[in-house]
PDB file of C-alpha atoms in Angstrom:
ATOM      1  CA  MET A 284     -38.918 -80.619 -81.363  1.00  0.00           C
ATOM      2  CA  LEU A 285     -39.766 -76.939 -80.926  1.00  0.00           C
ATOM      3  CA  LYS A 286     -43.264 -75.859 -81.881  1.00  0.00           C
ATOM      4  CA  PRO A 287     -43.536 -73.273 -84.651  1.00  0.00           C
ATOM      5  CA  LYS A 288     -44.188 -69.678 -83.648  1.00  0.00           C
ATOM      6  CA  LYS A 289     -47.723 -68.590 -84.521  1.00  0.00           C
ATOM      7  CA  VAL A 290     -47.651 -65.506 -86.729  1.00  0.00           C
ATOM      8  CA  LEU A 291     -50.220 -62.852 -87.620  1.00  0.00           C
ATOM      9  CA  ILE A 292     -49.348 -60.669 -90.620  1.00  0.00           C
ATOM     10  CA  ALA A 293     -51.045 -57.321 -91.207  1.00  0.00           C
ATOM     11  CA  ASP A 294     -50.941 -54.840 -94.081  1.00  0.00           C
ATOM     12  CA  ASP A 295     -53.596 -52.992 -96.065  1.00  0.00           C
ATOM     13  CA  HIS A 296     -51.777 -53.750 -99.321  1.00  0.00           C
ATOM     14  CA  PRO A 297     -52.394 -57.349-100.539  1.00  0.00           C
ATOM     15  CA  ILE A 298     -49.060 -57.406-102.376  1.00  0.00           C
ATOM     16  CA  TYR A 299     -47.157 -57.094 -99.094  1.00  0.00           C
ATOM     17  CA  LEU A 300     -49.278 -59.806 -97.465  1.00  0.00           C
ATOM     18  CA  MET A 301     -48.474 -62.069-100.407  1.00  0.00           C
ATOM     19  CA  GLY A 302     -44.798 -61.183-100.084  1.00  0.00           C
ATOM     20  CA  MET A 303     -44.677 -62.012 -96.383  1.00  0.00           C
ATOM     21  CA  ARG A 304     -46.455 -65.306 -96.981  1.00  0.00           C
ATOM     22  CA  ALA A 305     -43.964 -66.181 -99.706  1.00  0.00           C
ATOM     23  CA  LEU A 306     -41.007 -65.328 -97.466  1.00  0.00           C
ATOM     24  CA  LEU A 307     -42.281 -67.356 -94.516  1.00  0.00           C
ATOM     25  CA  ALA A 308     -43.677 -70.346 -96.431  1.00  0.00           C
ATOM     26  CA  PRO A 309     -40.340 -72.236 -96.635  1.00  0.00           C
ATOM     27  CA  LEU A 310     -39.967 -71.865 -92.844  1.00  0.00           C
ATOM     28  CA  SER A 311     -43.449 -72.998 -91.839  1.00  0.00           C
ATOM     29  CA  ALA A 312     -41.898 -75.412 -89.339  1.00  0.00           C
ATOM     30  CA  GLN A 313     -40.569 -72.369 -87.496  1.00  0.00           C
ATOM     31  CA  TYR A 314     -43.081 -69.644 -88.337  1.00  0.00           C
ATOM     32  CA  LEU A 315     -46.671 -70.634 -89.025  1.00  0.00           C
ATOM     33  CA  ILE A 316     -48.941 -67.901 -90.379  1.00  0.00           C
ATOM     34  CA  ILE A 317     -52.235 -68.320 -88.549  1.00  0.00           C
ATOM     35  CA  ASP A 318     -54.125 -65.405 -90.064  1.00  0.00           C
ATOM     36  CA  GLU A 319     -53.814 -62.017 -91.733  1.00  0.00           C
ATOM     37  CA  ALA A 320     -55.384 -58.593 -91.272  1.00  0.00           C
ATOM     38  CA  MET A 321     -55.865 -55.558 -93.504  1.00  0.00           C
ATOM     39  CA  THR A 322     -57.108 -53.020 -90.934  1.00  0.00           C
ATOM     40  CA  THR A 323     -56.147 -52.102 -87.389  1.00  0.00           C
ATOM     41  CA  ASP A 324     -59.530 -53.309 -86.162  1.00  0.00           C
ATOM     42  CA  GLU A 325     -58.873 -56.692 -87.745  1.00  0.00           C
ATOM     43  CA  VAL A 326     -55.480 -56.883 -86.007  1.00  0.00           C
ATOM     44  CA  VAL A 327     -57.123 -56.557 -82.602  1.00  0.00           C
ATOM     45  CA  ALA A 328     -59.932 -58.959 -83.541  1.00  0.00           C
ATOM     46  CA  LYS A 329     -57.495 -61.614 -84.808  1.00  0.00           C
ATOM     47  CA  LEU A 330     -55.355 -61.322 -81.679  1.00  0.00           C
ATOM     48  CA  GLU A 331     -58.482 -61.872 -79.597  1.00  0.00           C
ATOM     49  CA  GLN A 332     -59.349 -64.954 -81.661  1.00  0.00           C
ATOM     50  CA  HIS A 333     -55.955 -66.655 -81.772  1.00  0.00           C
ATOM     51  CA  ALA A 334     -52.986 -67.244 -79.466  1.00  0.00           C
ATOM     52  CA  ILE A 335     -50.393 -65.351 -81.520  1.00  0.00           C
ATOM     53  CA  ASP A 336     -46.665 -65.299 -80.771  1.00  0.00           C
ATOM     54  CA  ILE A 337     -45.497 -62.836 -83.429  1.00  0.00           C
ATOM     55  CA  LEU A 338     -47.214 -59.895 -85.094  1.00  0.00           C
ATOM     56  CA  ILE A 339     -45.688 -58.500 -88.289  1.00  0.00           C
ATOM     57  CA  THR A 340     -47.603 -55.339 -89.082  1.00  0.00           C
ATOM     58  CA  ASP A 341     -47.621 -52.178 -91.129  1.00  0.00           C
ATOM     59  CA  LEU A 342     -47.730 -49.001 -89.045  1.00  0.00           C
ATOM     60  CA  SER A 343     -50.237 -47.062 -91.153  1.00  0.00           C
ATOM     61  CA  MET A 344     -53.439 -48.981 -91.850  1.00  0.00           C
ATOM     62  CA  PRO A 345     -57.086 -47.918 -91.990  1.00  0.00           C
ATOM     63  CA  GLY A 346     -59.367 -48.604 -89.061  1.00  0.00           C
ATOM     64  CA  GLU A 347     -62.449 -47.239 -87.362  1.00  0.00           C
ATOM     65  CA  ARG A 348     -61.533 -47.724 -83.698  1.00  0.00           C
ATOM     66  CA  TYR A 349     -57.736 -47.766 -83.915  1.00  0.00           C
ATOM     67  CA  ASN A 350     -56.510 -45.367 -86.617  1.00  0.00           C
ATOM     68  CA  ASP A 351     -53.350 -44.132 -84.860  1.00  0.00           C
ATOM     69  CA  GLY A 352     -50.381 -46.463 -85.349  1.00  0.00           C
ATOM     70  CA  LEU A 353     -48.529 -45.508 -82.156  1.00  0.00           C
ATOM     71  CA  ALA A 354     -51.712 -45.662 -80.078  1.00  0.00           C
ATOM     72  CA  LEU A 355     -52.428 -49.113 -81.512  1.00  0.00           C
ATOM     73  CA  ILE A 356     -48.971 -50.350 -80.518  1.00  0.00           C
ATOM     74  CA  GLN A 357     -49.545 -49.030 -76.975  1.00  0.00           C
ATOM     75  CA  LEU A 358     -52.828 -50.927 -76.824  1.00  0.00           C
ATOM     76  CA  LEU A 359     -51.269 -54.138 -78.125  1.00  0.00           C
ATOM     77  CA  LYS A 360     -48.384 -54.026 -75.645  1.00  0.00           C
ATOM     78  CA  ARG A 361     -50.805 -53.378 -72.799  1.00  0.00           C
ATOM     79  CA  ARG A 362     -53.185 -56.214 -73.707  1.00  0.00           C
ATOM     80  CA  TRP A 363     -50.621 -58.694 -75.040  1.00  0.00           C
ATOM     81  CA  PRO A 364     -47.344 -57.852 -73.244  1.00  0.00           C
ATOM     82  CA  ASP A 365     -45.592 -61.042 -74.413  1.00  0.00           C
ATOM     83  CA  LEU A 366     -46.440 -60.490 -78.084  1.00  0.00           C
ATOM     84  CA  LEU A 367     -43.358 -60.071 -80.274  1.00  0.00           C
ATOM     85  CA  ILE A 368     -44.048 -57.151 -82.611  1.00  0.00           C
ATOM     86  CA  ILE A 369     -42.188 -56.342 -85.821  1.00  0.00           C
ATOM     87  CA  VAL A 370     -43.308 -53.162 -87.579  1.00  0.00           C
ATOM     88  CA  VAL A 371     -42.782 -52.900 -91.329  1.00  0.00           C
ATOM     89  CA  SER A 372     -43.158 -49.482 -92.888  1.00  0.00           C
ATOM     90  CA  MET A 373     -42.010 -47.089 -95.593  1.00  0.00           C
ATOM     91  CA  ILE A 374     -41.558 -44.391 -92.928  1.00  0.00           C
ATOM     92  CA  ASN A 375     -37.888 -43.531 -92.322  1.00  0.00           C
ATOM     93  CA  ASN A 376     -38.375 -40.947 -89.565  1.00  0.00           C
ATOM     94  CA  PRO A 377     -35.886 -41.817 -86.777  1.00  0.00           C
ATOM     95  CA  GLY A 378     -38.125 -40.124 -84.211  1.00  0.00           C
ATOM     96  CA  ILE A 379     -41.051 -42.422 -85.023  1.00  0.00           C
ATOM     97  CA  GLN A 380     -38.770 -45.453 -85.084  1.00  0.00           C
ATOM     98  CA  HIS A 381     -37.368 -44.473 -81.700  1.00  0.00           C
ATOM     99  CA  SER A 382     -40.902 -44.036 -80.320  1.00  0.00           C
ATOM    100  CA  LEU A 383     -41.853 -47.512 -81.549  1.00  0.00           C
ATOM    101  CA  LEU A 384     -38.815 -49.129 -79.934  1.00  0.00           C
ATOM    102  CA  ARG A 385     -39.506 -47.225 -76.730  1.00  0.00           C
ATOM    103  CA  LEU A 386     -43.088 -48.563 -76.743  1.00  0.00           C
ATOM    104  CA  GLY A 387     -41.765 -52.113 -76.851  1.00  0.00           C
ATOM    105  CA  VAL A 388     -41.677 -52.944 -80.560  1.00  0.00           C
ATOM    106  CA  HIS A 389     -38.942 -55.521 -81.102  1.00  0.00           C
ATOM    107  CA  ALA A 390     -37.874 -54.401 -84.579  1.00  0.00           C
ATOM    108  CA  VAL A 391     -38.706 -51.759 -87.192  1.00  0.00           C
ATOM    109  CA  LEU A 392     -38.004 -52.753 -90.795  1.00  0.00           C
ATOM    110  CA  ASN A 393     -38.259 -50.804 -94.017  1.00  0.00           C
ATOM    111  CA  LYS A 394     -40.541 -52.513 -96.530  1.00  0.00           C
ATOM    112  CA  ALA A 395     -37.875 -52.106 -99.186  1.00  0.00           C
ATOM    113  CA  SER A 396     -35.592 -54.465 -97.236  1.00  0.00           C
ATOM    114  CA  LEU A 397     -38.133 -57.141 -96.276  1.00  0.00           C
ATOM    115  CA  SER A 398     -36.808 -59.729 -98.697  1.00  0.00           C
ATOM    116  CA  THR A 399     -33.388 -59.683 -97.021  1.00  0.00           C
ATOM    117  CA  ARG A 400     -34.096 -58.516 -93.464  1.00  0.00           C
ATOM    118  CA  LEU A 401     -37.357 -60.124 -92.339  1.00  0.00           C
ATOM    119  CA  LEU A 402     -36.135 -63.697 -91.923  1.00  0.00           C
ATOM    120  CA  GLN A 403     -32.814 -62.595 -90.410  1.00  0.00           C
ATOM    121  CA  THR A 404     -34.627 -60.409 -87.902  1.00  0.00           C
ATOM    122  CA  LEU A 405     -37.146 -63.113 -87.006  1.00  0.00           C
ATOM    123  CA  GLN A 406     -34.439 -65.675 -86.394  1.00  0.00           C
ATOM    124  CA  ALA A 407     -32.315 -63.244 -84.406  1.00  0.00           C
ATOM    125  CA  LEU A 408     -35.294 -62.434 -82.171  1.00  0.00           C
ATOM    126  CA  THR A 409     -36.775 -65.904 -81.761  1.00  0.00           C
ATOM    127  CA  TRP A 410     -33.877 -68.366 -82.151  1.00  0.00           C
ATOM    128  CA  PRO A 411     -30.797 -66.313 -81.196  1.00  0.00           C
ATOM    129  CA  ALA A 412     -28.722 -69.380 -80.359  1.00  0.00           C
ATOM    130  CA  ILE A 413     -28.985 -70.798 -83.874  1.00  0.00           C
ATOM    131  CA  SER A 414     -29.507 -67.715 -86.029  1.00  0.00           C
ATOM    132  CA  PRO A 415     -26.693 -66.524 -88.317  1.00  0.00           C
ATOM    133  CA  LYS A 416     -24.811 -63.419 -87.283  1.00  0.00           C
ATOM    134  CA  THR A 417     -26.664 -60.319 -88.418  1.00  0.00           C
ATOM    135  CA  ASN A 418     -26.642 -56.617 -87.661  1.00  0.00           C
ATOM    136  CA  THR A 419     -28.270 -55.775 -84.366  1.00  0.00           C
ATOM    137  CA  LEU A 420     -30.994 -53.156 -84.143  1.00  0.00           C
ATOM    138  CA  GLN A 421     -28.481 -50.903 -82.430  1.00  0.00           C
ATOM    139  CA  GLU A 422     -26.011 -51.278 -85.284  1.00  0.00           C
ATOM    140  CA  GLU A 423     -28.704 -50.497 -87.849  1.00  0.00           C
ATOM    141  CA  ALA A 424     -29.911 -47.457 -85.924  1.00  0.00           C
ATOM    142  CA  ALA A 425     -26.347 -46.229 -85.489  1.00  0.00           C
ATOM    143  CA  ALA A 426     -25.678 -46.612 -89.204  1.00  0.00           C
ATOM    144  CA  GLN A 427     -28.902 -44.776 -89.951  1.00  0.00           C
ATOM    145  CA  LEU A 428     -27.845 -41.971 -87.608  1.00  0.00           C
ATOM    146  CA  GLU A 429     -24.573 -41.529 -89.477  1.00  0.00           C
ATOM    147  CA  VAL A 430     -26.453 -41.281 -92.767  1.00  0.00           C
ATOM    148  CA  LYS A 431     -29.122 -38.882 -91.537  1.00  0.00           C
ATOM    149  CA  LEU A 432     -26.809 -36.365 -89.888  1.00  0.00           C
ATOM    150  CA  THR A 433     -24.064 -34.281 -91.469  1.00  0.00           C
ATOM    151  CA  PRO A 434     -20.494 -34.812 -90.205  1.00  0.00           C
ATOM    152  CA  LYS A 435     -20.604 -31.460 -88.426  1.00  0.00           C
ATOM    153  CA  GLU A 436     -23.914 -32.312 -86.722  1.00  0.00           C
ATOM    154  CA  ASN A 437     -22.471 -35.652 -85.625  1.00  0.00           C
ATOM    155  CA  GLU A 438     -19.443 -33.883 -84.205  1.00  0.00           C
ATOM    156  CA  VAL A 439     -21.584 -31.458 -82.194  1.00  0.00           C
ATOM    157  CA  LEU A 440     -23.781 -34.250 -80.779  1.00  0.00           C
ATOM    158  CA  ARG A 441     -20.852 -36.355 -79.663  1.00  0.00           C
ATOM    159  CA  LEU A 442     -19.266 -33.395 -77.872  1.00  0.00           C
ATOM    160  CA  LEU A 443     -22.584 -32.539 -76.219  1.00  0.00           C
ATOM    161  CA  LEU A 444     -22.768 -36.105 -74.945  1.00  0.00           C
ATOM    162  CA  ARG A 445     -19.345 -35.679 -73.350  1.00  0.00           C
ATOM    163  CA  GLY A 446     -20.844 -32.942 -71.211  1.00  0.00           C
ATOM    164  CA  MET A 447     -19.592 -29.987 -73.207  1.00  0.00           C
ATOM    165  CA  THR A 448     -21.712 -26.838 -73.528  1.00  0.00           C
ATOM    166  CA  VAL A 449     -22.452 -24.947 -76.732  1.00  0.00           C
ATOM    167  CA  ASN A 450     -19.831 -22.381 -75.665  1.00  0.00           C
ATOM    168  CA  ASP A 451     -17.254 -25.150 -75.071  1.00  0.00           C
ATOM    169  CA  ILE A 452     -17.952 -26.694 -78.470  1.00  0.00           C
ATOM    170  CA  SER A 453     -17.784 -23.301 -80.151  1.00  0.00           C
ATOM    171  CA  THR A 454     -14.303 -22.740 -78.729  1.00  0.00           C
ATOM    172  CA  ARG A 455     -13.072 -26.254 -79.465  1.00  0.00           C
ATOM    173  CA  LEU A 456     -14.301 -26.362 -83.078  1.00  0.00           C
ATOM    174  CA  SER A 457     -13.664 -22.687 -83.843  1.00  0.00           C
ATOM    175  CA  ARG A 458     -17.277 -22.142 -84.828  1.00  0.00           C
ATOM    176  CA  THR A 459     -19.599 -19.387 -83.691  1.00  0.00           C
ATOM    177  CA  LYS A 460     -22.050 -20.171 -80.922  1.00  0.00           C
ATOM    178  CA  GLN A 461     -24.881 -19.484 -83.344  1.00  0.00           C
ATOM    179  CA  THR A 462     -23.517 -22.065 -85.796  1.00  0.00           C
ATOM    180  CA  VAL A 463     -23.098 -24.744 -83.122  1.00  0.00           C
ATOM    181  CA  SER A 464     -26.565 -24.048 -81.748  1.00  0.00           C
ATOM    182  CA  ALA A 465     -28.075 -24.274 -85.243  1.00  0.00           C
ATOM    183  CA  GLN A 466     -26.301 -27.594 -85.919  1.00  0.00           C
ATOM    184  CA  LYS A 467     -27.526 -28.951 -82.593  1.00  0.00           C
ATOM    185  CA  LYS A 468     -31.123 -27.950 -83.322  1.00  0.00           C
ATOM    186  CA  SER A 469     -30.950 -29.356 -86.850  1.00  0.00           C
ATOM    187  CA  ALA A 470     -29.671 -32.711 -85.573  1.00  0.00           C
ATOM    188  CA  MET A 471     -32.369 -32.923 -82.909  1.00  0.00           C
ATOM    189  CA  ARG A 472     -35.055 -32.099 -85.457  1.00  0.00           C
ATOM    190  CA  LYS A 473     -33.823 -34.870 -87.781  1.00  0.00           C
ATOM    191  CA  LEU A 474     -33.841 -37.364 -84.906  1.00  0.00           C
ATOM    192  CA  GLY A 475     -37.307 -36.333 -83.782  1.00  0.00           C
ATOM    193  CA  VAL A 476     -36.301 -35.338 -80.240  1.00  0.00           C
ATOM    194  CA  THR A 477     -37.194 -32.105 -78.473  1.00  0.00           C
ATOM    195  CA  SER A 478     -34.812 -31.961 -75.517  1.00  0.00           C
ATOM    196  CA  GLU A 479     -31.250 -32.898 -74.610  1.00  0.00           C
ATOM    197  CA  TYR A 480     -32.659 -35.516 -72.228  1.00  0.00           C
ATOM    198  CA  GLU A 481     -34.576 -37.198 -75.087  1.00  0.00           C
ATOM    199  CA  LEU A 482     -31.487 -36.916 -77.271  1.00  0.00           C
ATOM    200  CA  TYR A 483     -29.313 -38.647 -74.683  1.00  0.00           C
ATOM    201  CA  GLN A 484     -31.924 -41.407 -74.219  1.00  0.00           C
ATOM    202  CA  TYR A 485     -32.092 -41.970 -77.975  1.00  0.00           C
ATOM    203  CA  LEU A 486     -28.340 -42.185 -78.440  1.00  0.00           C
ATOM    204  CA  GLN A 487     -28.003 -44.367 -75.345  1.00  0.00           C
ATOM    205  CA  GLN A 488     -30.544 -46.790 -76.767  1.00  0.00           C
ATOM    206  CA  ILE A 489     -28.583 -47.175 -80.000  1.00  0.00           C
ATOM    207  CA  GLY A 490     -25.265 -47.368 -78.191  1.00  0.00           C
ATOM    208  CA  LEU A 491     -23.632 -44.081 -79.184  1.00  0.00           C
ATOM    209  CA  THR A 492     -23.073 -42.529 -75.768  1.00  0.00           C
ATOM    210  CA  SER A 493     -19.682 -44.043 -75.100  1.00  0.00           C
TER     211      SER A 493
END
């Protein structure tokens, strides 16, 4: 019989800690909550105390030594490279989500969807052979991209990714170069990227470059 995964949950709001405990309680044979933390300093201290398999953590928590969420994730991945990390947050910025995935976070979930997504995501990540079919992170990110961008911005990005220049796109879509350039910049700003290279990497990661 497989041993349960040891879980550390972290959030500075007790209601979310209670919610995660309630969600995981029926699956204690698979996911055993070992401890909980309410600050970033406590997260590090608890990881030093226990052999944790999975960390489910908020991104923005108070802390004296580790008060930057992205810097904390970098530290955790460096010190505990095998730790499976799921970030739960109310932040919907695609750029931040992309940065977290690039740092090695295994999943980024919105707190509003925890009741339906947390268990599905855990099972997909830890027991893929027996977990029910669910949307992949790529599918979710791609869906989010479609919602965030306007149809015209989407059109410009996809043509850029085919190797077309702003001038080429302007001619093809019968738009001025200024309009195409503005739509390109707007899309990049929404996605939190600052260069075409970063844009291509982002879209490649979520499977939209084909």
